Amino acid sequence: MAARPKKAKHSNIVMKRIGILTSGGDCPGLNAVLRAASRTSEKLGFELIGFCDGFEGLLPPESHILLDRHATSGIMHLGGTILGTVNRGQFINRSGSRRMIQAEVLGKTRQTFQNLNLHGLIVVGGDGSLSTAQLLHEAGFPVVGVPKTIDNDLEATSMTFGLNSAVECVAEALNRLHTTATSHKRVMVLEVMGRHAGWIALQGGLAGGADIILLPEMPFEYEKVAAEIEHRHREGSKSTLVVVAEGASPKDGKQSCQQTTTGERRLGGISEIVAKEIAERTGKEVRTCVLGHLQRGGGPTTLDRILATGFGVKAVELIAEGKFGSMVSYQNCTFVDVPIASAVQKMRRVNPESQLVQIARSVGISFGN
Ligand code: F6P
């Protein structure tokens, strides 16, 4: 277990300080980013403090901990984030369709920067949190971004950490589902995360030996899904594994959503619908499994640890170079910087014509379209 981090002292500091926070949904690899940022800060002569519970930790009463070498030792392999995170809070406001941060919140944040003598702030987050980081940058705050999402849906970076850990979880689930499905000659429908981008479904399905993969980017037809299952079983296959992304939908159909108690629209339930349609059309026994937050929990894979370490190191270097308003991006196996603004402009989605989709088709995977 990692030692409980100490609270940073408020004093007349000579040493320059950097702040870091994790915001939005958690993701395996966040602690590896914190560890790498801590070590790089120390090397470059900075003190690193971590704000608790996302941006909220910036507001009075400020909530932060010192992220020195001791506090971040032994955390690289741990899932979640030792800083805590939130999906919503006082920084997220809208004026019509435009995101904004209220003047009062900006004023309090400015005060925190002064109180703590903050030289820069690293925001580790997905598109929503990076939009907030961009607004802070536009308001004059020295901010640097680190992209984080298991969905891998940010166009400005070719890969984010967290995806590979989720893919590993999907592949492992398929390995397990395969043995039981084959024993009972059943069809299994596995629902995985991916609201608008089907990277987890595509990579997890490919790695886990799925037979049919249904993606948000490729609307499917039930008739084609059913025909594929019947064809497989005629050819002697004992089971069929279907992977469906939570955001996938049939041609001319809608995404499946559940209403939460707070009135929020949350994706989910597509596996039950797909299972019912398959059972009705083929007469086969179908079972469903929803992986849900198992994909986000647990420790990062070795690939995600390496990626997260690179993101953490580069973020501190960008602060040291004064490259505020930029975000670390992974391109062509190199960590580079791009404007945060570019990361929140366009979503990275699976291209149906891409080589990976063609490879999947070549090994007999159907996309139901
Ligand atoms: O964006 C990451 C993600 O894991 C999505 O794949 C998923 O739909 C969503 O977050 C779940 O969010 P929450 O943890 O708030 O239910």
GROMACS .gro file of N, CA and C in nm, residues 27-30 32-33 76-77 152 158-168 203 207 299-312 330 333-335:
model
  120
   27CYS      N    1  -1.003   0.594  -1.482
   27CYS     CA    2  -0.949   0.515  -1.592
   27CYS      C    3  -0.816   0.452  -1.546
   28PRO      N    4  -0.791   0.326  -1.577
   28PRO     CA    5  -0.664   0.266  -1.533
   28PRO      C    6  -0.545   0.344  -1.591
   29GLY      N    7  -0.450   0.378  -1.507
   29GLY     CA    8  -0.332   0.452  -1.554
   29GLY      C    9  -0.321   0.590  -1.492
   30LEU      N   10  -0.428   0.637  -1.426
   30LEU     CA   11  -0.423   0.772  -1.368
   30LEU      C   12  -0.312   0.783  -1.263
   32ALA      N   13  -0.043   0.611  -1.247
   32ALA     CA   14   0.087   0.606  -1.314
   32ALA      C   15   0.124   0.745  -1.367
   33VAL      N   16   0.024   0.823  -1.412
   33VAL     CA   17   0.050   0.961  -1.455
   33VAL      C   18   0.099   1.044  -1.335
   76MET      N   19   0.180   0.284  -0.914
   76MET     CA   20   0.167   0.275  -1.060
   76MET      C   21   0.069   0.166  -1.103
   77HIS      N   22   0.067   0.056  -1.033
   77HIS     CA   23  -0.017  -0.057  -1.075
   77HIS      C   24  -0.160  -0.048  -1.021
  152ASN      N   25  -1.103   0.618  -2.592
  152ASN     CA   26  -1.007   0.652  -2.697
  152ASN      C   27  -1.070   0.742  -2.804
  158SER      N   28  -0.337   0.974  -3.093
  158SER     CA   29  -0.370   0.848  -3.159
  158SER      C   30  -0.404   0.739  -3.057
  159MET      N   31  -0.366   0.762  -2.932
  159MET     CA   32  -0.403   0.664  -2.828
  159MET      C   33  -0.409   0.730  -2.691
  160THR      N   34  -0.502   0.685  -2.610
  160THR     CA   35  -0.506   0.732  -2.471
  160THR      C   36  -0.479   0.611  -2.382
  161PHE      N   37  -0.428   0.636  -2.261
  161PHE     CA   38  -0.411   0.524  -2.169
  161PHE      C   39  -0.549   0.487  -2.114
  162GLY      N   40  -0.564   0.362  -2.073
  162GLY     CA   41  -0.694   0.315  -2.022
  162GLY      C   42  -0.763   0.225  -2.122
  163LEU      N   43  -0.749   0.258  -2.251
  163LEU     CA   44  -0.814   0.176  -2.355
  163LEU      C   45  -0.763   0.032  -2.347
  164ASN      N   46  -0.633   0.015  -2.341
  164ASN     CA   47  -0.577  -0.119  -2.347
  164ASN      C   48  -0.621  -0.204  -2.227
  165SER      N   49  -0.635  -0.141  -2.111
  165SER     CA   50  -0.680  -0.215  -1.992
  165SER      C   51  -0.825  -0.260  -2.012
  166ALA      N   52  -0.906  -0.172  -2.071
  166ALA     CA   53  -1.046  -0.208  -2.098
  166ALA      C   54  -1.053  -0.322  -2.200
  167VAL      N   55  -0.968  -0.313  -2.301
  167VAL     CA   56  -0.964  -0.416  -2.406
  167VAL      C   57  -0.925  -0.552  -2.346
  168GLU      N   58  -0.830  -0.548  -2.257
  168GLU     CA   59  -0.785  -0.669  -2.188
  168GLU      C   60  -0.903  -0.733  -2.112
  203GLN      N   61  -1.140  -0.357  -3.066
  203GLN     CA   62  -1.013  -0.418  -3.024
  203GLN      C   63  -1.037  -0.536  -2.929
  207ALA      N   64  -0.941  -0.920  -3.015
  207ALA     CA   65  -0.847  -0.992  -2.928
  207ALA      C   66  -0.912  -1.111  -2.858
  299GLY      N   67  -0.627  -0.248  -1.209
  299GLY     CA   68  -0.500  -0.184  -1.246
  299GLY      C   69  -0.480  -0.175  -1.397
  300PRO      N   70  -0.388  -0.087  -1.439
  300PRO     CA   71  -0.358  -0.072  -1.582
  300PRO      C   72  -0.271  -0.185  -1.635
  301THR      N   73  -0.286  -0.216  -1.762
  301THR     CA   74  -0.197  -0.312  -1.828
  301THR      C   75  -0.057  -0.248  -1.838
  302THR      N   76   0.040  -0.328  -1.876
  302THR     CA   77   0.176  -0.273  -1.888
  302THR      C   78   0.181  -0.165  -1.996
  303LEU      N   79   0.107  -0.185  -2.105
  303LEU     CA   80   0.106  -0.083  -2.211
  303LEU      C   81   0.052   0.049  -2.156
  304ASP      N   82  -0.058   0.041  -2.080
  304ASP     CA   83  -0.116   0.163  -2.024
  304ASP      C   84  -0.023   0.228  -1.922
  305ARG      N   85   0.054   0.148  -1.848
  305ARG     CA   86   0.150   0.207  -1.753
  305ARG      C   87   0.257   0.285  -1.826
  306ILE      N   88   0.301   0.230  -1.939
  306ILE     CA   89   0.407   0.297  -2.016
  306ILE      C   90   0.352   0.426  -2.078
  307LEU      N   91   0.232   0.415  -2.138
  307LEU     CA   92   0.169   0.534  -2.197
  307LEU      C   93   0.148   0.642  -2.091
  308ALA      N   94   0.091   0.602  -1.977
  308ALA     CA   95   0.060   0.698  -1.871
  308ALA      C   96   0.188   0.764  -1.819
  309THR      N   97   0.294   0.688  -1.810
  309THR     CA   98   0.421   0.744  -1.764
  309THR      C   99   0.471   0.850  -1.863
  310GLY      N  100   0.462   0.818  -1.991
  310GLY     CA  101   0.503   0.916  -2.093
  310GLY      C  102   0.420   1.043  -2.087
  311PHE      N  103   0.289   1.027  -2.068
  311PHE     CA  104   0.201   1.145  -2.060
  311PHE      C  105   0.237   1.231  -1.938
  312GLY      N  106   0.264   1.165  -1.825
  312GLY     CA  107   0.296   1.239  -1.701
  312GLY      C  108   0.426   1.316  -1.712
  330TYR      N  109  -0.006   1.156  -2.813
  330TYR     CA  110   0.079   1.044  -2.854
  330TYR      C  111   0.059   1.023  -3.003
  333CYS      N  112   0.423   0.692  -3.211
  333CYS     CA  113   0.506   0.639  -3.102
  333CYS      C  114   0.589   0.745  -3.032
  334THR      N  115   0.544   0.871  -3.036
  334THR     CA  116   0.618   0.980  -2.972
  334THR      C  117   0.520   1.067  -2.894
  335PHE      N  118   0.566   1.119  -2.779
  335PHE     CA  119   0.482   1.212  -2.702
  335PHE      C  120   0.513   1.353  -2.749
   0.00000   0.00000   0.00000
